[in-house]
CSV table of C-alpha atoms in Angstrom, one decimal:
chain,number,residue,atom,x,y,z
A,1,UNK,CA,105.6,26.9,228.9
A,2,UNK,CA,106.5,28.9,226.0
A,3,UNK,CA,109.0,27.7,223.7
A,4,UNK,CA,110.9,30.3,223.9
A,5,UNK,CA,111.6,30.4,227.7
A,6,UNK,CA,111.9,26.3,227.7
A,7,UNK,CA,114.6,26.9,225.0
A,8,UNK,CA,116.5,29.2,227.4
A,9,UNK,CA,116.6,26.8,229.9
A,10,UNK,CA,117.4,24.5,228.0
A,11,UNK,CA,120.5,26.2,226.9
A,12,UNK,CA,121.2,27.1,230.4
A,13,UNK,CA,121.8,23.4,231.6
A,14,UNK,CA,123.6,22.8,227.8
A,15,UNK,CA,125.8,25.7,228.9
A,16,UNK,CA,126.5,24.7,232.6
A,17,UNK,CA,127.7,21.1,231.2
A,18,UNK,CA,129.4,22.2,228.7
A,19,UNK,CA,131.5,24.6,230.7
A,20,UNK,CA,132.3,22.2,233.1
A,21,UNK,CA,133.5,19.5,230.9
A,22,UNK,CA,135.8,22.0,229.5
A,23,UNK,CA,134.0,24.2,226.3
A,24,UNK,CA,132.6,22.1,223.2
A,25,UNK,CA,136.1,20.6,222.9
A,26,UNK,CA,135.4,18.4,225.3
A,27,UNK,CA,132.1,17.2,223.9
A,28,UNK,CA,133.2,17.2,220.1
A,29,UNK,CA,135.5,14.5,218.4
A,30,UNK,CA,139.2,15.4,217.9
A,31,UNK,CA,140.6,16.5,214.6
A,32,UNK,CA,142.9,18.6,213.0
A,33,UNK,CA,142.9,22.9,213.3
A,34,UNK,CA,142.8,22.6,209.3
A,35,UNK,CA,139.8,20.4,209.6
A,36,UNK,CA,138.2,22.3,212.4
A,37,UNK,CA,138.0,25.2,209.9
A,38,UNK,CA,136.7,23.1,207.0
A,39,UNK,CA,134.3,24.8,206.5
A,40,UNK,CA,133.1,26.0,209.8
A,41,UNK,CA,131.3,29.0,211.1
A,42,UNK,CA,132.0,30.0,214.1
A,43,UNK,CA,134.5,32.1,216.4
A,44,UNK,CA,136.2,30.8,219.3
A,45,UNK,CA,134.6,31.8,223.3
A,46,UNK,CA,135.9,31.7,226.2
A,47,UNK,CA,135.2,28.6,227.7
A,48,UNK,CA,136.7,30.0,231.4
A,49,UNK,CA,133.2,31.2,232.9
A,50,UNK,CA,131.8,31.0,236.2
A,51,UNK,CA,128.1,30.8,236.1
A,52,UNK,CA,125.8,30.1,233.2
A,53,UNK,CA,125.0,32.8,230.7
A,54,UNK,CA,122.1,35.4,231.1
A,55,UNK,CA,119.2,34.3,229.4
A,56,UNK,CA,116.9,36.6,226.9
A,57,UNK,CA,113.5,36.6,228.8
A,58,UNK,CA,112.0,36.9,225.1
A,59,UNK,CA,114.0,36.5,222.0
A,60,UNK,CA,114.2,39.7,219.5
A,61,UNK,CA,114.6,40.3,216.3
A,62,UNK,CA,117.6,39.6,214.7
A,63,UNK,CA,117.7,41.1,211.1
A,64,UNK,CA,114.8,39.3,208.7
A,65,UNK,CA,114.2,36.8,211.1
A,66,UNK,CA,111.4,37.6,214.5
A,67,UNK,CA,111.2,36.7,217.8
A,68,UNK,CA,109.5,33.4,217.4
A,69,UNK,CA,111.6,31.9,214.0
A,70,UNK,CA,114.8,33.3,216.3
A,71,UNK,CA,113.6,31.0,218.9
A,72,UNK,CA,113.0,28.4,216.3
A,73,UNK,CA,116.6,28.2,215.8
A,74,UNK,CA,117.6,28.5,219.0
A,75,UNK,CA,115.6,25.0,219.7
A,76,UNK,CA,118.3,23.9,216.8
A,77,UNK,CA,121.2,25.0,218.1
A,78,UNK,CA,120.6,23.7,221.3
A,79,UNK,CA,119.6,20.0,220.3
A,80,UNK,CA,123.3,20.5,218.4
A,81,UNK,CA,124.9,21.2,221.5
A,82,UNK,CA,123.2,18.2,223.7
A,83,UNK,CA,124.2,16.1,221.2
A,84,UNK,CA,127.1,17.1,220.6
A,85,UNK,CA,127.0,17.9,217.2
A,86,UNK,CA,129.9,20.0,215.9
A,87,UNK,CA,129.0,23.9,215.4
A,88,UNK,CA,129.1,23.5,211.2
A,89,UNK,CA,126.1,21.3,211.8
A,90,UNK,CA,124.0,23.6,213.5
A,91,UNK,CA,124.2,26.0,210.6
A,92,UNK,CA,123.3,23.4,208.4
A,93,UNK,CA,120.1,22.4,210.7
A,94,UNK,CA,119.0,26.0,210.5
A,95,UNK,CA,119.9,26.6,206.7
A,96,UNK,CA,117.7,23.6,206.1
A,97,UNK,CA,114.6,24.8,208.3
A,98,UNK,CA,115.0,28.5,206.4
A,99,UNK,CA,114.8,26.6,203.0
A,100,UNK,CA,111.8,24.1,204.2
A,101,UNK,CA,109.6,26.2,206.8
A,102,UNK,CA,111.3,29.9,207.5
A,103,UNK,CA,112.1,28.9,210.8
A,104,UNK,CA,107.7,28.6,211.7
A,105,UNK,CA,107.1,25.5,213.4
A,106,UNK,CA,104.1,24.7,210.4
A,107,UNK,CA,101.4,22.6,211.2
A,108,UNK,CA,101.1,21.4,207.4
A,109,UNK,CA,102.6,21.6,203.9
A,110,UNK,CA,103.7,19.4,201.1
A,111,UNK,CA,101.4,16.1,201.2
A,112,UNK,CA,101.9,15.1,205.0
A,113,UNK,CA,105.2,17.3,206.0
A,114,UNK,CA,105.0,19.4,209.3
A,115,UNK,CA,106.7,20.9,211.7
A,116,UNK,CA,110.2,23.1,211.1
A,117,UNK,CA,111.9,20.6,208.7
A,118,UNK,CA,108.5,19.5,207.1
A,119,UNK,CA,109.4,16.2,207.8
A,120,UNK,CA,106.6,13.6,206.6
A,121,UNK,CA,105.4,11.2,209.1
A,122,UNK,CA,104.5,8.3,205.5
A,123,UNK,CA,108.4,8.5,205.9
A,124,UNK,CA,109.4,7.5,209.1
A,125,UNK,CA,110.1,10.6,210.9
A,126,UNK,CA,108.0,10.7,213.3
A,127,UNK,CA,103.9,10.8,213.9
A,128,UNK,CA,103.1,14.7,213.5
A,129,UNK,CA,102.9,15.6,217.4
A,130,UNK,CA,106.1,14.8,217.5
A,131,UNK,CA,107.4,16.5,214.6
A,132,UNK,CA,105.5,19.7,215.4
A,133,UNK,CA,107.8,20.1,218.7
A,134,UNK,CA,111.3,21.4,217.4
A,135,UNK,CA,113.5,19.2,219.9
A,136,UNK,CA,112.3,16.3,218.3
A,137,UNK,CA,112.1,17.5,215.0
A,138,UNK,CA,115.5,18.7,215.2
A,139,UNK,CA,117.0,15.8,217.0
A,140,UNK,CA,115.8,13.7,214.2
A,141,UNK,CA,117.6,15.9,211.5
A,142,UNK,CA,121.1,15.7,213.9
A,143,UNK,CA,120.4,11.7,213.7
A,144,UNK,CA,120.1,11.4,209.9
A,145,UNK,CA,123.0,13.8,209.5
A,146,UNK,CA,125.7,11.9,212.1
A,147,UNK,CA,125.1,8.9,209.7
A,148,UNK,CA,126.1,10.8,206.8
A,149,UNK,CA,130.2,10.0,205.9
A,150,UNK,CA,132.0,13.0,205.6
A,151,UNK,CA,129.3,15.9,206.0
A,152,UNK,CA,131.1,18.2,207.7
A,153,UNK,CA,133.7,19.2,204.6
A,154,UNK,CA,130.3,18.6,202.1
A,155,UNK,CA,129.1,21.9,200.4
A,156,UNK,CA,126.3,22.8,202.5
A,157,UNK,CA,123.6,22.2,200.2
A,158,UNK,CA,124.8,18.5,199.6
A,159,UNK,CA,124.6,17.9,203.7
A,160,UNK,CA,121.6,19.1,203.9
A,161,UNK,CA,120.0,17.2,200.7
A,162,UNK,CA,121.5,14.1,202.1
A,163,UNK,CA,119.2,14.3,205.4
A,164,UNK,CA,116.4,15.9,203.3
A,165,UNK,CA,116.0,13.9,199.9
A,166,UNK,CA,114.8,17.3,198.6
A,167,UNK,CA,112.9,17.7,195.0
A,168,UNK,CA,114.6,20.9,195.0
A,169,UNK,CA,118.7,20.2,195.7
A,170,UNK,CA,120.1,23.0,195.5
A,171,UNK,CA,117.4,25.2,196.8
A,172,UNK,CA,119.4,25.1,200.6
A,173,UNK,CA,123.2,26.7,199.3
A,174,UNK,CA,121.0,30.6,199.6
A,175,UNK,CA,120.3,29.8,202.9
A,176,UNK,CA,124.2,29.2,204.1
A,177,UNK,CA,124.9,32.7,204.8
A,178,UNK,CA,121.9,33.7,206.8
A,179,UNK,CA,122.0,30.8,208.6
A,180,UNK,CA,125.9,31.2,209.6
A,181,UNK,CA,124.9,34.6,210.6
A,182,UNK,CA,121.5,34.1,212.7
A,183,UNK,CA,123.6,30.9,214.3
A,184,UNK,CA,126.8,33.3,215.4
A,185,UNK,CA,124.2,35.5,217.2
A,186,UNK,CA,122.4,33.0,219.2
A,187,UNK,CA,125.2,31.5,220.4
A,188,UNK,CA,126.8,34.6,221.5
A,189,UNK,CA,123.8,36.1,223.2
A,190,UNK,CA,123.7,33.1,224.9
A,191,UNK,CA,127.4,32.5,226.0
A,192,UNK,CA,128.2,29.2,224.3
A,193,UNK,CA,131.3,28.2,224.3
A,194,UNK,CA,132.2,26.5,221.0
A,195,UNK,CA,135.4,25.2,219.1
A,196,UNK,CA,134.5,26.9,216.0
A,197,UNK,CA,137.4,29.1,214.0
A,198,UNK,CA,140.1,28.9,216.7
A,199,UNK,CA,142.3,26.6,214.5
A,200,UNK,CA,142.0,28.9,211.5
A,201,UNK,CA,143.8,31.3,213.6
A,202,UNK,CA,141.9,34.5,212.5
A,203,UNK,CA,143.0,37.5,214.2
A,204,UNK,CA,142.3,41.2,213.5
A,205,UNK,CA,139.7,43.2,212.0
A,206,UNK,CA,138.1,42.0,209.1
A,207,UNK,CA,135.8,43.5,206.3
A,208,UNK,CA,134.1,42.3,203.1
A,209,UNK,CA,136.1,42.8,199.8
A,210,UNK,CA,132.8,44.4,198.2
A,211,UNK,CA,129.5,44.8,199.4
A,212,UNK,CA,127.8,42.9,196.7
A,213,UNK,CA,125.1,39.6,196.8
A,214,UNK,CA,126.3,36.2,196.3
A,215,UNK,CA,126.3,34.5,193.1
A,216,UNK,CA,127.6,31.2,192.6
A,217,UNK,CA,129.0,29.3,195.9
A,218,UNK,CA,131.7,27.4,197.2
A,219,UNK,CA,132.0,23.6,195.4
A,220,UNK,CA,128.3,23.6,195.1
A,221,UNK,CA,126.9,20.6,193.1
A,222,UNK,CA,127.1,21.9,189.7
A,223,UNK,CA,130.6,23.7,190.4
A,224,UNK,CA,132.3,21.2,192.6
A,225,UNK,CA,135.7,22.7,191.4
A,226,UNK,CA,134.5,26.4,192.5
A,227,UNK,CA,136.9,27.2,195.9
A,228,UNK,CA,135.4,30.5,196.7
A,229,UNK,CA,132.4,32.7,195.9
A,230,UNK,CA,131.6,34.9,193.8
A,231,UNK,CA,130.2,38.1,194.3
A,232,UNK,CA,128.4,40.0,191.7
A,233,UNK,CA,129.7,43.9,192.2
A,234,UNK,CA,129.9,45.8,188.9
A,235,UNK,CA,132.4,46.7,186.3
A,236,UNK,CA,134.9,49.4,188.4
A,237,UNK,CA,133.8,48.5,191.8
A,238,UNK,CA,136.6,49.3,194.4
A,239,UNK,CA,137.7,46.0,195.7
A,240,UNK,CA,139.6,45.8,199.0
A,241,UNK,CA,141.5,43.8,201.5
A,242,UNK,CA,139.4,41.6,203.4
A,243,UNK,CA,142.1,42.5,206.6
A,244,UNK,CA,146.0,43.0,206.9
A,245,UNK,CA,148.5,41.5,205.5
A,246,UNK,CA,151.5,40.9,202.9
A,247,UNK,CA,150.4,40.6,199.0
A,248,UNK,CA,151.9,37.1,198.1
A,249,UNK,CA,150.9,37.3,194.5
A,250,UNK,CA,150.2,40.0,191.7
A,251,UNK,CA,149.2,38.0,188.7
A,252,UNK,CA,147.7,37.6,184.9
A,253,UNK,CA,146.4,34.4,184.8
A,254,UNK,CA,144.1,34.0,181.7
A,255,UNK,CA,145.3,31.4,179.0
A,256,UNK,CA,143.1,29.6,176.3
A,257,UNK,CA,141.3,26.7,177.5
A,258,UNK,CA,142.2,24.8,174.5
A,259,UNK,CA,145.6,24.8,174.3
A,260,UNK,CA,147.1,27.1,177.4
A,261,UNK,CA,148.5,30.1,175.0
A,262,UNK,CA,148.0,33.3,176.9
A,263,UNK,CA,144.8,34.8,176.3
A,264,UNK,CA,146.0,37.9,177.9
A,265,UNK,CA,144.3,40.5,180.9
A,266,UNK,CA,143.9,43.2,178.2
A,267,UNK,CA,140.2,42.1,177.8
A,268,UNK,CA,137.7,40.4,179.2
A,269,UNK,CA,137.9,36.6,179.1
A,270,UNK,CA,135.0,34.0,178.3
A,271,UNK,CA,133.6,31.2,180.5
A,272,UNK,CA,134.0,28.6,177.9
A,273,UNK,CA,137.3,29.9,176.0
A,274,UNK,CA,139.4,30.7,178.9
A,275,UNK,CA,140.9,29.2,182.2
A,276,UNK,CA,142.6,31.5,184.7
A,277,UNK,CA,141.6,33.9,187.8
A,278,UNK,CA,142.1,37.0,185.3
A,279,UNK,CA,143.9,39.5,187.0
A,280,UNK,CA,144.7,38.8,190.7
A,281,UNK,CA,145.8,39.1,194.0
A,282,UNK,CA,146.8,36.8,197.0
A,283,UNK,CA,147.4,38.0,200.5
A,284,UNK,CA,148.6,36.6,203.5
A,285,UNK,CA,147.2,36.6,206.7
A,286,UNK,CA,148.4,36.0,210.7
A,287,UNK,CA,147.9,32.7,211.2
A,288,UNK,CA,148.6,30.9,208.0
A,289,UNK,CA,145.6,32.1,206.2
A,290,UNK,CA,145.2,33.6,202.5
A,291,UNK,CA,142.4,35.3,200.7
A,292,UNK,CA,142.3,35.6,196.5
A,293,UNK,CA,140.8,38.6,194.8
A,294,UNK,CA,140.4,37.2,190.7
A,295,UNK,CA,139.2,38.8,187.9
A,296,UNK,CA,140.0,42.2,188.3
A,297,UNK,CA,139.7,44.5,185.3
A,298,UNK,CA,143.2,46.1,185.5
A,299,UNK,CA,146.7,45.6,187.0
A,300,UNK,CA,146.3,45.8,190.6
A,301,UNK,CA,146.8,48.8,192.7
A,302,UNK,CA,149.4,46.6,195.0
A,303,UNK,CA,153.0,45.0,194.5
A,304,UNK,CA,154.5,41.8,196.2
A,305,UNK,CA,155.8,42.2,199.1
A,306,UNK,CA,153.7,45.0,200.1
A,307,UNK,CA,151.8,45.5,203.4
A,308,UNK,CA,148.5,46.6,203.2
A,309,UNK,CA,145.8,47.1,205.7
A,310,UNK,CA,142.1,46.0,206.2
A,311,UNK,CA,140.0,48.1,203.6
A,312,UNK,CA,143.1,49.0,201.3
A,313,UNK,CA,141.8,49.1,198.3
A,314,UNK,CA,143.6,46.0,195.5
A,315,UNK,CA,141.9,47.1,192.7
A,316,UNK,CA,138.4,47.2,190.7
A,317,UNK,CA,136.4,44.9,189.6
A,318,UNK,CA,136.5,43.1,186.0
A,319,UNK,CA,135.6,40.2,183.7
A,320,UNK,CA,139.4,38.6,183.0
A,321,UNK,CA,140.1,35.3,183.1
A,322,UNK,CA,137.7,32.7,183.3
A,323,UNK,CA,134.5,34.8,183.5
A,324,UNK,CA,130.9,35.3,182.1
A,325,UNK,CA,130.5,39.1,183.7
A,326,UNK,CA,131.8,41.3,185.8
A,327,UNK,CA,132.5,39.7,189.4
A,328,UNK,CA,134.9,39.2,192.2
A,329,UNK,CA,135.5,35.9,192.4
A,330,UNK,CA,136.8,35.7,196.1
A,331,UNK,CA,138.5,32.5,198.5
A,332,UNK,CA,139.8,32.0,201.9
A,333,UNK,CA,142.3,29.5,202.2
A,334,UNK,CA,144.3,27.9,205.3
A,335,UNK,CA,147.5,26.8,206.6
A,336,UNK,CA,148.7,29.7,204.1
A,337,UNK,CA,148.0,27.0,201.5
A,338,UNK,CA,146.9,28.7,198.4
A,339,UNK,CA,146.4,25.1,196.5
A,340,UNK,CA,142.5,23.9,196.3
A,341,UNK,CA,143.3,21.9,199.2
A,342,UNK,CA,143.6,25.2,201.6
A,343,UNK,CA,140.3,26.5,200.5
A,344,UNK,CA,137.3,26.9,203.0
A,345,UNK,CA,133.7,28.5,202.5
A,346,UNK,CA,134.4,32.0,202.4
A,347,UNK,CA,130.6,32.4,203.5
A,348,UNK,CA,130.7,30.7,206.6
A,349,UNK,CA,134.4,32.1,207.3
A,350,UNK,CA,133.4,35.8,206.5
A,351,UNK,CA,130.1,35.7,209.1
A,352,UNK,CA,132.0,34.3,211.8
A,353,UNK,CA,134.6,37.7,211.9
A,354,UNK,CA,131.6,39.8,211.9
A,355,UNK,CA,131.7,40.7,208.4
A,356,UNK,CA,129.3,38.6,206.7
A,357,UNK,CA,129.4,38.7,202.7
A,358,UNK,CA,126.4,39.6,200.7
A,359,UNK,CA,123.8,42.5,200.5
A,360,UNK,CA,120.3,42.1,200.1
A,361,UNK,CA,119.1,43.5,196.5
């Protein structure tokens, strides 16, 4: 049988439970609706149907990725959801198979590694039969990851790294993004129902704020303090409202790094001289949630207390504040929380309304 028709039926009997026991609620651990979004990927689905999904007869092409690495991931997914492994691990399963195999079940690599996670059979994984099928394979990764203490609020990268032991640590964090994105779409083709953002309480339209790559991520290992992304648009690029909402703040915030005297929003600041978001903007959204536009190049185009709508534009992009370049440096935050400890991954957050951030160069 082909692995991509044993995949759907896999996920047909996964579905069939799961809908009977009540959606992935009833399979997944309790917890908070702040923790349930911290950081996950995911948007809620109806968890009210009557007969298990329609299945693909052959999986397509979803962006980059063809019809057999789609399938790949699908085998992920679908070990996630049998064991019951909350929807933010399943995008780190499949980030880590982009990073180590692009999602092709390899018969060899790196000294003895195989198989989708290259997972070497010298350390304990598994002989390489075993690691060349993707339900083992990937049931191993789930195994070493539930044994890791709080993984699901690590920085991607860090999770994955854990269950890895990678020479190359950081090399997974590019790979968050895509692997949010390719995740969202399986599951959705495929009717899962899943827990995901319901607690973050996103309603409405969404968009990004520019259409620009990703630069440096959320806490990654050498920026643990970083609570959004940041995305490298140029000098005088239009920024805009990621969705609706009420502008809380309208703010210079750039002040010498040395002793907190203003350094002012009338230039550009400096990445080891100055602290502050620059200019900037926060806006709240339905739900209790925020999202932070810093280091704009000029006052902002908005007031407090103003409503704006999805796309309005806030201003342009700048280098004030605590910067090295021109960027927009860009967070979500929740339970309208605009403290560090309301931030989530923007990444994750912004793929799950539709509206993933990034653009290929």
């Amino acid at each position: 049988m082909k692995i991509r028709s044993l995949v759907s039926l896999i996920i047909a009997v996964v579905a069939v439970f799961v809908l009977c026991a009540g959606g992935l609620g009833g399979l997944l651990a309790g917890g908070t609706a702040a923790g349930s979004c911290l950081p996950i990927s995911l948007p809620s689905a109806s968890s009210t149907a009557a007969s298990p999904p329609r299945m693909p007869s052959d999986w397509p092409t979803i962006g980059e990725w063809d019809g057999e690495q789609v399938a790949n991931a699908a085998a992920i997914v679908t070990i996630g959801t049998q064991l019951g492994v909350p929807d933010r691990g399943w995008v780190i399963a499949v980030a880590t198979a982009m990073q180590e195999s692009t999602l092709r079940n390899l018969p060899g690599g790196d000294r003895d590694s195989v198989g989708l996670f290259q997972q070497r059979p010298s350390q304990g994984w598994g002989t390489p039969a075993q690691l060349q099928d993707p339900v083992y394979a990937a049931g191993r990764f789930y195994a070493k990851l539930l044994t890791i203490g709080g993984w699901q609020t690590m920085p991607l990268t860090e999770a994955a790294q854990a269950v890895q032991v990678s020479a190359y640590p950081d090399a997974y964090a590019k790979w968050e993004g895509p692997a949010a994105e390719l995740v969202t779409v399986i599951a959705r083709t495929v009717g899962l129902p899943m827990g995901g953002l319901a607690g973050c309480g996103a309603v409405g339209p969404w968009t990004q704020p520019v259409l620009a790559p990703v630069g440096s991520g959320f806490r990654s290992s050498d920026r643990p303090g970083h609570d959004g992304v940041d995305l490298s648009a140029p000098r005088g690029t239009i920024i805009r409202a990621a969705s609706a909402g009420t502008v809380r703040t309208v703010r210079c915030n750039a002040v010498y790094a040395s002793t907190g005297a203003p350094w002012g929003c009338d230039r550009d600041g400096d990445p080891v001289l100055t602290r502050g978001c620059g200019w900037y903007v926060d806006i709240d959204h339905a739900g209790g949630l925020l999202t932070r536009y810093c280091h704009m190049d000029q006052p902002p185009m908005v007031t407090v207390g103003q409503q704006v709508a999805v796309g309005q534009p806030l201003g342009v992009v700048g280098s004030t504040g605590h910067s090295s370049g021109p960027h927009l440096h860009f967070e979500v935050h929740v339970r309208g929380d605009a403290s560090e400890a309301g931030a989530i991954d923007p990444v994750p957050f912004m793929a799950a309304q539709g509206t993933p951030l990034g653009a290929r160069p």
